[in-house]
Coordinates of C-alpha atoms in Angstrom, one line a residue:
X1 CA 0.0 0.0 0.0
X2 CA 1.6 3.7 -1.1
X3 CA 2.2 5.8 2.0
X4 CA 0.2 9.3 1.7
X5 CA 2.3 11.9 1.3
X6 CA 2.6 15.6 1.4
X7 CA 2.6 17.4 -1.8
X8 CA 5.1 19.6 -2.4
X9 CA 5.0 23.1 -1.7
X10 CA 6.1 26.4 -3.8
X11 CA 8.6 28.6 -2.9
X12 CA 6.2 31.0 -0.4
X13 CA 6.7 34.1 0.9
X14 CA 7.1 34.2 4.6
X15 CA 3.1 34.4 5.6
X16 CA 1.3 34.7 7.8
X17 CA 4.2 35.3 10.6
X18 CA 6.7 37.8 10.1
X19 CA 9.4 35.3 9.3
X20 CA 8.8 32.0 7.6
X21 CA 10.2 28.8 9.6
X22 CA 10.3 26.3 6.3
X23 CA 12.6 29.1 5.2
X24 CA 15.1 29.4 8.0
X25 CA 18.2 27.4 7.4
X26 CA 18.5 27.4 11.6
X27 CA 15.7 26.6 12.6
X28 CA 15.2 23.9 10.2
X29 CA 17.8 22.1 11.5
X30 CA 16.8 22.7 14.9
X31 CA 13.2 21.0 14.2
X32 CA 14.5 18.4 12.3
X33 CA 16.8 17.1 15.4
X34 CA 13.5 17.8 17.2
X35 CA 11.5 15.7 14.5
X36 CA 13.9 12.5 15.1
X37 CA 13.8 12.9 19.0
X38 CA 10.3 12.5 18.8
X39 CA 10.6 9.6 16.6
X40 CA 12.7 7.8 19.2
X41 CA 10.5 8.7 22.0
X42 CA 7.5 7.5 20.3
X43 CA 9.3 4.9 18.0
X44 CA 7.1 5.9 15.8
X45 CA 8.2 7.1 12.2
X46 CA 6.5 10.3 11.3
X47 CA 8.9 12.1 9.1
X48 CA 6.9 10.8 6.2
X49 CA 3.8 12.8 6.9
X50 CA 5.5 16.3 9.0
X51 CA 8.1 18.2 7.6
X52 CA 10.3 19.5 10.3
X53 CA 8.9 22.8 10.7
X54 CA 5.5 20.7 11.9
X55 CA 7.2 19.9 15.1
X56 CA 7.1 23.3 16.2
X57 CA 3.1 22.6 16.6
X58 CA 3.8 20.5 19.3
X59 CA 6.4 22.1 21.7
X60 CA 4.4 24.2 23.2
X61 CA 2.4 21.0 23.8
X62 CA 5.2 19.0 25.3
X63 CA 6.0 21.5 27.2
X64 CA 2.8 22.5 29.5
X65 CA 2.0 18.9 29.5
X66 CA 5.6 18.3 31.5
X67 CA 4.7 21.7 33.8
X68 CA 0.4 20.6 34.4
X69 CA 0.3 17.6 33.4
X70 CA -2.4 15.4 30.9
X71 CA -5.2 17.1 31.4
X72 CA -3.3 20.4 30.7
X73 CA -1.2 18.8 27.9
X74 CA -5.0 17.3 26.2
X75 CA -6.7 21.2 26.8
X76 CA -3.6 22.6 25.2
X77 CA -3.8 20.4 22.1
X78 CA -7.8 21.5 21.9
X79 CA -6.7 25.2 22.2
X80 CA -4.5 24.6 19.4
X81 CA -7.0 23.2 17.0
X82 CA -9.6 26.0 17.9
X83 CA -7.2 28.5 17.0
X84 CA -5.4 27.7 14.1
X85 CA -1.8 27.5 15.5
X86 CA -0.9 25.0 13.1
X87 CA -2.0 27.4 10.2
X88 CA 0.3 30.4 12.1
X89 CA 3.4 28.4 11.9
X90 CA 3.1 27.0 8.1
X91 CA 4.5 29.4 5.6
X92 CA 2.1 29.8 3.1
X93 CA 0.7 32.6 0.7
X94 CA -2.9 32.9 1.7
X95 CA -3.7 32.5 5.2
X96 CA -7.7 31.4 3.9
X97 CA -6.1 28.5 1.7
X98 CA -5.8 25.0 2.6
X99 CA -4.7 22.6 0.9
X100 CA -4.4 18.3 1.2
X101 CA -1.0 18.3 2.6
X102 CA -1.6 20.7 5.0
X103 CA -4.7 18.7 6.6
X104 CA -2.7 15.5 5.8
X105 CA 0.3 16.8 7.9
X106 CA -2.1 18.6 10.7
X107 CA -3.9 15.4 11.5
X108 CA -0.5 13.3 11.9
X109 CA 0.8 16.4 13.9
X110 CA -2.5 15.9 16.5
X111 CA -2.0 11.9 16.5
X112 CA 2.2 13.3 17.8
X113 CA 0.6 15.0 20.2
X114 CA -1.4 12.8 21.6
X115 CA 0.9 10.5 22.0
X116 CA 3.4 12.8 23.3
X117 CA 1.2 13.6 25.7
X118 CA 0.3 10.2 26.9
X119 CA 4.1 9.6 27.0
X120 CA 5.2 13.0 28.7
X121 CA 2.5 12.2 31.7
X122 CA 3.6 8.7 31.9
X123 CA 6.8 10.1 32.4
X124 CA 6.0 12.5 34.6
X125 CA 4.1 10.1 37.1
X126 CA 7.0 7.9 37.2
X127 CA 9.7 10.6 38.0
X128 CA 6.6 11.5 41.1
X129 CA 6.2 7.8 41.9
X130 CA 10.0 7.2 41.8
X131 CA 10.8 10.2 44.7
X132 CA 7.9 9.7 46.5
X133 CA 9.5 5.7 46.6
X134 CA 12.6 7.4 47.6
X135 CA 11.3 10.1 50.4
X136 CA 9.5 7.6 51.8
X137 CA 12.5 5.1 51.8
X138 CA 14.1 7.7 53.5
X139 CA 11.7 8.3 56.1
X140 CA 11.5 4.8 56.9
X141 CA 15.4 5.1 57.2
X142 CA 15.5 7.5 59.1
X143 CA 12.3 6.0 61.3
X144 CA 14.3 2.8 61.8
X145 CA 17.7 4.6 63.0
X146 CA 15.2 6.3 66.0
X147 CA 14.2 2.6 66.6
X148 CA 17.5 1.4 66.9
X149 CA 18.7 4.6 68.9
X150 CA 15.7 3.9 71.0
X151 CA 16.9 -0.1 72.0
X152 CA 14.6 -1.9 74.9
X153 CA 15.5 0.9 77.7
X154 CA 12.8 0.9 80.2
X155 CA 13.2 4.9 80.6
X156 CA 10.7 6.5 79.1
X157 CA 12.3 10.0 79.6
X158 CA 15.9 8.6 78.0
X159 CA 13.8 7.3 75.6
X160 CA 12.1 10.7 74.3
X161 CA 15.4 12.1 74.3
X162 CA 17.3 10.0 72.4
X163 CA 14.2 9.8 69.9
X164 CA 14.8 13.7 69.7
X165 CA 18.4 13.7 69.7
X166 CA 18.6 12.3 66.5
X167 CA 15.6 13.5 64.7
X168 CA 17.6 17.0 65.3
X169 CA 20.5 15.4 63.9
X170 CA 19.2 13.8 60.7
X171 CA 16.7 16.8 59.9
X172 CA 19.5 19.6 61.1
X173 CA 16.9 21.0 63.6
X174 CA 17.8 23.6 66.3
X175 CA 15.3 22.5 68.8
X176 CA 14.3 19.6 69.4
X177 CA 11.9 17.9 72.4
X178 CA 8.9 16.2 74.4
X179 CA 7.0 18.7 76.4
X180 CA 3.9 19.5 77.8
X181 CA 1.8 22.4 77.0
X182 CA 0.8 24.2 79.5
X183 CA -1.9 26.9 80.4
X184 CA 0.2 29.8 79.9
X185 CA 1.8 29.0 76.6
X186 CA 4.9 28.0 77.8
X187 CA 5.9 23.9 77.1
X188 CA 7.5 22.0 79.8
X189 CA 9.7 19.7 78.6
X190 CA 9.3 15.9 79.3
X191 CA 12.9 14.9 79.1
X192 CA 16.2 16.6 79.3
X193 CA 17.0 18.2 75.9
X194 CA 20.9 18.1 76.2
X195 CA 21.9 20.5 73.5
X196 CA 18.8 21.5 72.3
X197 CA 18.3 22.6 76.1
X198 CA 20.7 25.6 75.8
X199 CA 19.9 26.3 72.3
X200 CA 16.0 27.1 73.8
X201 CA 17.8 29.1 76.4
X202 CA 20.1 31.2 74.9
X203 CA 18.1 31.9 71.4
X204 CA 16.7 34.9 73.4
X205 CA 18.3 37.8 74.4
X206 CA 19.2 38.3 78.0
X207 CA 17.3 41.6 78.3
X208 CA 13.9 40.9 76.8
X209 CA 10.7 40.9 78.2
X210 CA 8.7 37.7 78.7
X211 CA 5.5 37.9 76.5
X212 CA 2.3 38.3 78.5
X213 CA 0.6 35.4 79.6
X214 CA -2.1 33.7 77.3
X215 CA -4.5 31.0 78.3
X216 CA -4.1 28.1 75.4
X217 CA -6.9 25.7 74.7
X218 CA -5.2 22.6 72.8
X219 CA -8.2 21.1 71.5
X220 CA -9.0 24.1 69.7
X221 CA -5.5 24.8 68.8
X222 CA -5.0 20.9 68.0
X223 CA -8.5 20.2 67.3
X224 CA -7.8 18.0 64.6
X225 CA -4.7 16.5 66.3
X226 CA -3.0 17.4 63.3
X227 CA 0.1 18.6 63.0
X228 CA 0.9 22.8 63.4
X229 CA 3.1 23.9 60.7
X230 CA 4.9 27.5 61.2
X231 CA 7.3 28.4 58.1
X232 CA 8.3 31.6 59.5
X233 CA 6.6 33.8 62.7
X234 CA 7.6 37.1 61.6
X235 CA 5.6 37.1 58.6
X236 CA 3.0 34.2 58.7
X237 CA -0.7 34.7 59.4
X238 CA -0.2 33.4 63.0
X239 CA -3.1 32.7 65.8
X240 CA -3.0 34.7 68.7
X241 CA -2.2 31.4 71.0
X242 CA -0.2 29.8 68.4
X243 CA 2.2 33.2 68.7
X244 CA 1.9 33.0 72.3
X245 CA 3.5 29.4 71.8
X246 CA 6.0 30.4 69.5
X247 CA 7.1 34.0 71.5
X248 CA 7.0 31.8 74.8
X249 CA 9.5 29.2 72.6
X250 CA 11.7 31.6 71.3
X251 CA 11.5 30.0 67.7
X252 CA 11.3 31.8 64.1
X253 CA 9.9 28.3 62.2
X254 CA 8.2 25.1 64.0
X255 CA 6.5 22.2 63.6
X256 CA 4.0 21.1 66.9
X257 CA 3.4 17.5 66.9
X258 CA 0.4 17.0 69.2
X259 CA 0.3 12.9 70.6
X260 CA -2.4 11.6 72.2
X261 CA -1.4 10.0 75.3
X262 CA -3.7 8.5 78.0
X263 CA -4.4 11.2 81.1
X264 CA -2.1 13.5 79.4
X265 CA -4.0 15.5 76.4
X266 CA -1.3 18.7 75.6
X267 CA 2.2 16.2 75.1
X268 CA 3.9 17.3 72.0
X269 CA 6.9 16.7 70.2
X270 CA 8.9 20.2 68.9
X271 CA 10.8 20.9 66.1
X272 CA 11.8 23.7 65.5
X273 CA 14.6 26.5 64.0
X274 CA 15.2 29.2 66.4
X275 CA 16.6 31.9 64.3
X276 CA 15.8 31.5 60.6
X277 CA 12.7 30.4 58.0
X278 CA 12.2 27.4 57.3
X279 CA 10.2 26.3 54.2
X280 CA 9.1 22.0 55.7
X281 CA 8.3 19.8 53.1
X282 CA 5.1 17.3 52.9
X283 CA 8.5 14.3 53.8
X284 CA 9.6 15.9 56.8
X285 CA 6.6 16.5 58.4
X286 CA 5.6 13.6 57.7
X287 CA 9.0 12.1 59.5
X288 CA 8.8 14.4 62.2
X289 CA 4.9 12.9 62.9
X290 CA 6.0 9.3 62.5
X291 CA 8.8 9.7 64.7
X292 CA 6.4 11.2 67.2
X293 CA 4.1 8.3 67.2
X294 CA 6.9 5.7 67.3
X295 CA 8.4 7.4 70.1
X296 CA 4.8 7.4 72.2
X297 CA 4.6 3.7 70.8
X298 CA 7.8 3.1 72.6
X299 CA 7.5 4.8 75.9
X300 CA 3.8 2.8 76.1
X301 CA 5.5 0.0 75.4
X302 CA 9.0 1.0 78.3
X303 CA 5.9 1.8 81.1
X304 CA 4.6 -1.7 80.4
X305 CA 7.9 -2.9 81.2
X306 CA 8.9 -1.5 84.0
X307 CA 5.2 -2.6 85.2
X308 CA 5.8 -5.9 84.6
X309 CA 9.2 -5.9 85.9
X310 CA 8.4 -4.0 89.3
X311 CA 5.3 -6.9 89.3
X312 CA 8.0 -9.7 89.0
X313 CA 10.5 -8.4 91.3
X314 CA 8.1 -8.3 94.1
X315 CA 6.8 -12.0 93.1
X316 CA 10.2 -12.8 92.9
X317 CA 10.8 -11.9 96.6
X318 CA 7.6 -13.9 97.6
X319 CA 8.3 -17.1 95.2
X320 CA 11.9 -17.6 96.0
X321 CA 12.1 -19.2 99.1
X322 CA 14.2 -18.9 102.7
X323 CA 16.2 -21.8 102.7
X324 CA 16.0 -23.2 106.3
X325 CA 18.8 -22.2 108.3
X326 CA 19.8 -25.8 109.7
X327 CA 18.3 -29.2 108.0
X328 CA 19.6 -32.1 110.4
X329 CA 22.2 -34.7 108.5
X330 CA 21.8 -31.6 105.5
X331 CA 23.7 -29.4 103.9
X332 CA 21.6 -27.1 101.2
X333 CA 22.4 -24.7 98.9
X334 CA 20.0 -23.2 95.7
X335 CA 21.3 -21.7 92.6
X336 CA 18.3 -19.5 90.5
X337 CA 18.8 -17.4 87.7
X338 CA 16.0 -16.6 85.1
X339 CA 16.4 -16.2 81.7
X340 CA 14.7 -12.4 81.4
X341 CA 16.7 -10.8 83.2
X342 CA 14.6 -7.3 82.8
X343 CA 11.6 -9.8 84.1
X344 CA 13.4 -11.5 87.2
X345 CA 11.0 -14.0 86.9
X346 CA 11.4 -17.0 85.0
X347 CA 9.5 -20.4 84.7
X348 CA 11.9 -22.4 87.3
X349 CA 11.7 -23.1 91.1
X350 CA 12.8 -24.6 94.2
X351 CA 11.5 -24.7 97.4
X352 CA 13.0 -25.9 100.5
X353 CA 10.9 -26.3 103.8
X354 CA 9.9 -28.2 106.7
X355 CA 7.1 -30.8 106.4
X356 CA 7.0 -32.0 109.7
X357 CA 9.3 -32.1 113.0
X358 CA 11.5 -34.7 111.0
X359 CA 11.0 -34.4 107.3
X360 CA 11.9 -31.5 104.8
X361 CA 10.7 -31.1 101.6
X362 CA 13.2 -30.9 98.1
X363 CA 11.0 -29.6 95.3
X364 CA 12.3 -28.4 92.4
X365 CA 10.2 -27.3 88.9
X366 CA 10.3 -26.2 86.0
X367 CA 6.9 -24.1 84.2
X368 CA 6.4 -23.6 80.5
X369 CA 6.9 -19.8 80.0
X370 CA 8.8 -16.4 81.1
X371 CA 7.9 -13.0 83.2
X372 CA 4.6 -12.7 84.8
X373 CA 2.6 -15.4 83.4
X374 CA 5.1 -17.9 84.1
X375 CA 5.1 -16.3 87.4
X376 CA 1.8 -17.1 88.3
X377 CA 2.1 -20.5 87.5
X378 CA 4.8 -20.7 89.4
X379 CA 2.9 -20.0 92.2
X380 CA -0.2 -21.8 91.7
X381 CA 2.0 -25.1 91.9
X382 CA 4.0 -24.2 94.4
X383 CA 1.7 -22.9 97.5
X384 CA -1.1 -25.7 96.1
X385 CA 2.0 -28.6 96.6
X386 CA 3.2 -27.2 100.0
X387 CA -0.5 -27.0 101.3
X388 CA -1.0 -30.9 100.2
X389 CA 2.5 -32.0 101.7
X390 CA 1.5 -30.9 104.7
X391 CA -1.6 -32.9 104.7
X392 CA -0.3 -36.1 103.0
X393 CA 2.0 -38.3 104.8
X394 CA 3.0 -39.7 101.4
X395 CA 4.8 -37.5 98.4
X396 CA 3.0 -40.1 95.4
X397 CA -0.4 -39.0 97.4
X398 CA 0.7 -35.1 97.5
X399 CA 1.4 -35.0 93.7
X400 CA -1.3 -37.4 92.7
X401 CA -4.2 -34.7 94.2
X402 CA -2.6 -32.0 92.6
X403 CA -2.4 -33.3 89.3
X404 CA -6.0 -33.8 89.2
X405 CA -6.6 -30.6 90.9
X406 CA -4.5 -29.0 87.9
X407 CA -5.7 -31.0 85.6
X408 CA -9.7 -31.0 86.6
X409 CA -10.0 -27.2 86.9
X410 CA -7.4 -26.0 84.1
X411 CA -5.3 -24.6 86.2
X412 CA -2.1 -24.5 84.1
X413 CA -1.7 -22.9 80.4
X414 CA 1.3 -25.2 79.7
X415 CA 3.1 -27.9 81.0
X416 CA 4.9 -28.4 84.0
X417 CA 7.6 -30.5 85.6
X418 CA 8.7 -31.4 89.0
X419 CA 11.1 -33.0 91.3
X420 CA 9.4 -33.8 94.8
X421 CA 11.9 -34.9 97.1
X422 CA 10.8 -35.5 101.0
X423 CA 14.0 -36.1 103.0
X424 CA 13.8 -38.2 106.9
X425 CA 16.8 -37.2 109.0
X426 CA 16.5 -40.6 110.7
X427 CA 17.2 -42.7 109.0
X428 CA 18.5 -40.8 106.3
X429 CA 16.1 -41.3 103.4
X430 CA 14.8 -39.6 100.6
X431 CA 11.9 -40.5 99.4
X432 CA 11.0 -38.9 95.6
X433 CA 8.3 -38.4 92.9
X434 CA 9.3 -37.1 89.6
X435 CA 6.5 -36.2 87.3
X436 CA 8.5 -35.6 83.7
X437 CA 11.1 -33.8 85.5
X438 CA 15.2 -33.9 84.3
X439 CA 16.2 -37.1 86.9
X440 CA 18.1 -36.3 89.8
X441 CA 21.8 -37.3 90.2
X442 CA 22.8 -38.7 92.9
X443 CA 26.7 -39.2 93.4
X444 CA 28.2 -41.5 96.1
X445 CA 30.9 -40.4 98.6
X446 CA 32.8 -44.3 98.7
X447 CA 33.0 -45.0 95.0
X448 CA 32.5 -41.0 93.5
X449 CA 30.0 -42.8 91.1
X450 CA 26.9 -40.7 90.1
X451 CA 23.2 -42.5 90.0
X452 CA 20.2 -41.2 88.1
X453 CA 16.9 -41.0 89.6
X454 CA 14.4 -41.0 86.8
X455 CA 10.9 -39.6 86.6
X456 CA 8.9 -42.1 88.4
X457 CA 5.7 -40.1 86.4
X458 CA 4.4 -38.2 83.3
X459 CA 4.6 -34.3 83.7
X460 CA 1.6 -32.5 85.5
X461 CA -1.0 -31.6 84.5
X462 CA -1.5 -33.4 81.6
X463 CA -4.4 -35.4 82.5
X464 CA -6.6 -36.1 85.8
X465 CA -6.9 -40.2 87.0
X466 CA -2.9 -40.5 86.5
X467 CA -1.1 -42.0 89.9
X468 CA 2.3 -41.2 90.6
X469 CA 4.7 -43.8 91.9
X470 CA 7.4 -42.7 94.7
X471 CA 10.7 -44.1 95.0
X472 CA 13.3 -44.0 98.5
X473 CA 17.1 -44.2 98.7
X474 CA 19.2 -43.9 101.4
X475 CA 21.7 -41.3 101.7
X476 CA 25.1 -42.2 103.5
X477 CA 27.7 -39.4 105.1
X478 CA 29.3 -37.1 102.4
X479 CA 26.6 -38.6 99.6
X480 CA 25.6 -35.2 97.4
X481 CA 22.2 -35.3 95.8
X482 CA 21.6 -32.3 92.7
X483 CA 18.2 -31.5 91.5
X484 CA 17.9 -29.0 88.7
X485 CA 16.2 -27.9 85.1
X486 CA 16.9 -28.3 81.8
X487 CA 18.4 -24.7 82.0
X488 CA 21.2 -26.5 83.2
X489 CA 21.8 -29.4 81.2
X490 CA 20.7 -27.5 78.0
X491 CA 23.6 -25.3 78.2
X492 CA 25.7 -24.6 75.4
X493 CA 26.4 -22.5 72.6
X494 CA 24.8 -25.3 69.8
X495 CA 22.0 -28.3 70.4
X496 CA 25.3 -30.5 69.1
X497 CA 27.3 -29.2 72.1
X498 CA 24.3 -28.8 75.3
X499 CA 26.4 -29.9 78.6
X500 CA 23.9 -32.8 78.9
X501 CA 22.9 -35.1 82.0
X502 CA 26.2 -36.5 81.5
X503 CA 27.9 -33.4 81.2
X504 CA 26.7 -32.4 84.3
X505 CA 27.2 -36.2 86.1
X506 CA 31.3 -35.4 85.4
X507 CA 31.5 -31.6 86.7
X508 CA 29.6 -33.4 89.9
X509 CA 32.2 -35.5 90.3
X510 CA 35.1 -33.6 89.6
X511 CA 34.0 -31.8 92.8
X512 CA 35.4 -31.5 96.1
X513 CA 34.0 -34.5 98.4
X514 CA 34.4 -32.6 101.4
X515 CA 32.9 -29.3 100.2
X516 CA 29.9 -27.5 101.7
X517 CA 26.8 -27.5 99.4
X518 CA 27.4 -24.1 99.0
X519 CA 30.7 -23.9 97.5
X520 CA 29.8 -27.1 95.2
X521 CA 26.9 -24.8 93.9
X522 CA 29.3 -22.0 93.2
X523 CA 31.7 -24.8 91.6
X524 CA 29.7 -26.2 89.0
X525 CA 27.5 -23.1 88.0
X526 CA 30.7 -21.5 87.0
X527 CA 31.8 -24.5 84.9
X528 CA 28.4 -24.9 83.2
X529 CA 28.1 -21.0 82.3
X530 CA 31.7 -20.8 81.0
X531 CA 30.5 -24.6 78.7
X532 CA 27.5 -22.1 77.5
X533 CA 30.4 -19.3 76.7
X534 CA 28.8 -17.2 79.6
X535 CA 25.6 -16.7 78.7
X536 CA 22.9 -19.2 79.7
X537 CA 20.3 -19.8 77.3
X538 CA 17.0 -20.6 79.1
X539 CA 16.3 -20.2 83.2
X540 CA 18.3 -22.4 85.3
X541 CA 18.0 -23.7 88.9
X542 CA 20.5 -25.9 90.4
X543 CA 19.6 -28.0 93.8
X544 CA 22.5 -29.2 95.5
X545 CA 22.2 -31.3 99.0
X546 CA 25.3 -32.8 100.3
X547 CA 24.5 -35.7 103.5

């Protein structure tokens, strides 16, 4: 099929404009490297139908499309239809005559600019997706160093600081805080402000007067709890109370993050300039709000905390119990160290107390869990076995009742294990139940060999109707008994490489025989936490009884 194509023109006087551009050696070349730019853009060949004058119809299109957009780009290209522009630009002797090639050429010339419209806004929305990809990527950069700054720290007030610290540094603030707002205008801050402190202190001169005193309603001034953007005070449109804020601050150019905090409705987060303009973009108020809510996020979050850990400590205090001062035929000694250390509870126990006149009861256990709801566990098993020990005169009847009390009633979220051990001064006998529990070890004075005492039961709990057998063995003069968790034999810095039960049955007998119970404790705690390279992996408790 033959291409259409433009007929040729005369030699034409430069009409209707005052120069012609067909006859302009310049410009021609200039809209011919124009014409084949477009043709790479579009990859589209159009030099068949436009000569390269023709390509001066749509610059003007290009060119508002890349400054407004499509919408402006499309109303142009109407604009330029209704009024002929095409007809303005080609040089011709009549302005009334038209010919084919000129309509031939004029409707390829509005098919370029559609198209170069379409493509110009595609590009356009690209280069606005692309770096609002990249300001946001930065604030979530920026977001995550305040996280990391911010750590697990239970102080709130260190935590604000920090948090403010280096959204000054990363936004090259002046001023920088936490504070209150209070009735008078003035903001008190939350947290010490380091150097932003002097900064607020020294931005005004030593002679001026304090403004006067205004009342400030914050939820009319943050009514929408929306962030209060000031670009400059000396020549914005400014509030009366909102200058009141910003004379009382001492700032040229602010930003007043208002957070919502429970009991506390006027706690906002400053950022500020103190002596010149600041123009803030959508990106950095944006950061400065997000740190702002992180920050509350983590000082909600620090108050739990320190709840929960002033909670544990004084559980702590009333779960861990007195070792009696003298057992007859007994020397005890208790390790305990939990694996939260910010909790101070964990899910291991002991207890050590006197049954009767002649017996004392050995109990060690271990609850699924950490913190506070480990903790309550801890003492639902504990108080509920001492109350039945002192009623049964058997341990297998002590533990049997309270597995089906557990166990009827849903007492425990998870499971539990224990190591009940009732020890007779005369004769010396221990007699043991061990529901699931890691099996005692038992190592003899005359040979130095260490014998296991295996669970004589399943863990508790698990299901009411279970009876739990007791075993007895008799302790001779200088026989050591250990009763611990799996904190113990689990440690290690790989599963390949846990201490073990036999780990721990050599590092028992590698001990003194005449040592106190005490020492022995001491002893072998130090050997198992330097096996784990110092740092125990899970709560450990470690039993040790020496006859």
């Amino acid at each position: 099929m033959n291409k259409p194509t433009i007929p040729p023109h005369k030699p034409l006087t430069p009409y209707p404009l005052w120069f012609s551009l067909a006859l302009s050696p310049a410009l021609v070349a200039v809209m011919t490297m124009l014409l084949e730019w477009v043709q790479h853009f579009l990859t589209v060949r159009v030099d068949h139908y436009v000569r390269p004058y023709g390509i001066a119809y749509v610059i003007p299109i290009a060119v508002l499309t890349a400054v407004g957009g499509r919408r402006v780009g499309f109303l142009t290209l109407l604009l330029s239809l209704g009024s002929e522009w095409y007809f303005l630009i080609s040089p011709r002797l009549s302005f009334s005559v038209r010919n084919q090639g000129d309509w031939v050429e004029l409707g390829f010339l509005v098919l370029v600019g559609l198209l170069v419209v379409a493509g110009i806004d595609a590009m356009r929305r690209n280069a606005q997706l692309l770096a609002s990809a990249q300001a946001m990527a930065a604030r979530e950069a920026l977001i995550n160093k305040v996280n990391d700054a911010l750590g697990d720290t239970d102080d709130s007030d260190a935590l604000q600081e920090t948090a403010a610290r280096e959204l000054a540094s990363l936004l090259r603030l002046d001023l920088c805080y936490f504070g209150v707002l209070e009735n008078d205008g003035s903001i008190r801050p939350v947290a010490s402000i380091s150097e932003a402190a002097s900064l607020r202190q020294n931005s005004r001169p030593p002679n001026s007067r304090r403004p006067p005193v205004v009342q400030i309603d914050f939820a009319r001034v943050f009514h929408d709890q929306e962030p209060l953007v000031v670009t400059d005070a000396a020549s914005d449109l400014i509030a009366a109370p909102v200058a009141a804020i910003l004379a009382r601050e001492a700032v040229r150019a602010a930003v007043f993050v208002p957070i919502p905090q429970p009991g506390v409705s006027s706690v906002l987060l400053i950022a500020a300039m103190t002596d010149t303009p600041r123009e803030w973009s959508e990106e950095e108020i944006a950061t400065i709000k997000a740190v702002a809510l992180h920050t509350r996020a983590a000082v909600q979050a620090a108050r739990v905390r320190l709840r929960n850990k002033t909670i544990a400590s004084v559980l702590q205090e009333a779960l861990l119990p007195t070792t009696p001062e003298t057992i007859p035929g007994l020397d005890v000694a208790p390790f305990y160290r939990p694996a939260l250390v910010e909790a101070s509870v964990g899910g291991d126990f002991y207890d050590v107390f006197e049954v009767t006149e002649k017996t004392f009861a050995l109990v060690v256990g271990d609850v699924s869990g950490k913190g506070l709801a480990a903790a309550v566990q801890v003492a639902i098993v504990r108080n509920m076995l001492r109350c039945l020990l002192y009623q049964e005169a058997r341990a297998g009847d002590a533990v049997t009742r309270l597995n089906d009390m557990l166990a009827t009633h849903n007492l425990l979220s998870g499971f539990t294990t224990l190591f009940v051990g009732l020890y007779q001064s005369t004769p010396k006998i221990l007699t043991y139940v061990s529901c699931g529990h890691e099996p005692g070890l038992l190592r003899r004075a005359d040979t130095q060999t260490v014998e296991e005492l295996a669970p004589t039961g399943a863990i508790l709990g698990a299901a009411a109707g279970m009876v739990y057998a007791e075993e007895s063995v008799v302790l001779c003069a200088g026989d050591m008994l250990a009763i611990y968790t799996d904190g113990v034999t689990d440690a290690g810095t790989r599963s390949d490489k846990f201490l073990g039960v036999a780990g721990l049955s050599k590092l028992l007998q590698r001990s003194g025989a005449r040592q106190s119970a005490e020492k022995i404790v001491s002893q072998v705690m130090r050997e198992v936490e330097a096996h784990a390279d110092g740092s125990l992996r899970d709560d450990a408790c470690l039993l040790i009884a020496v006859a």
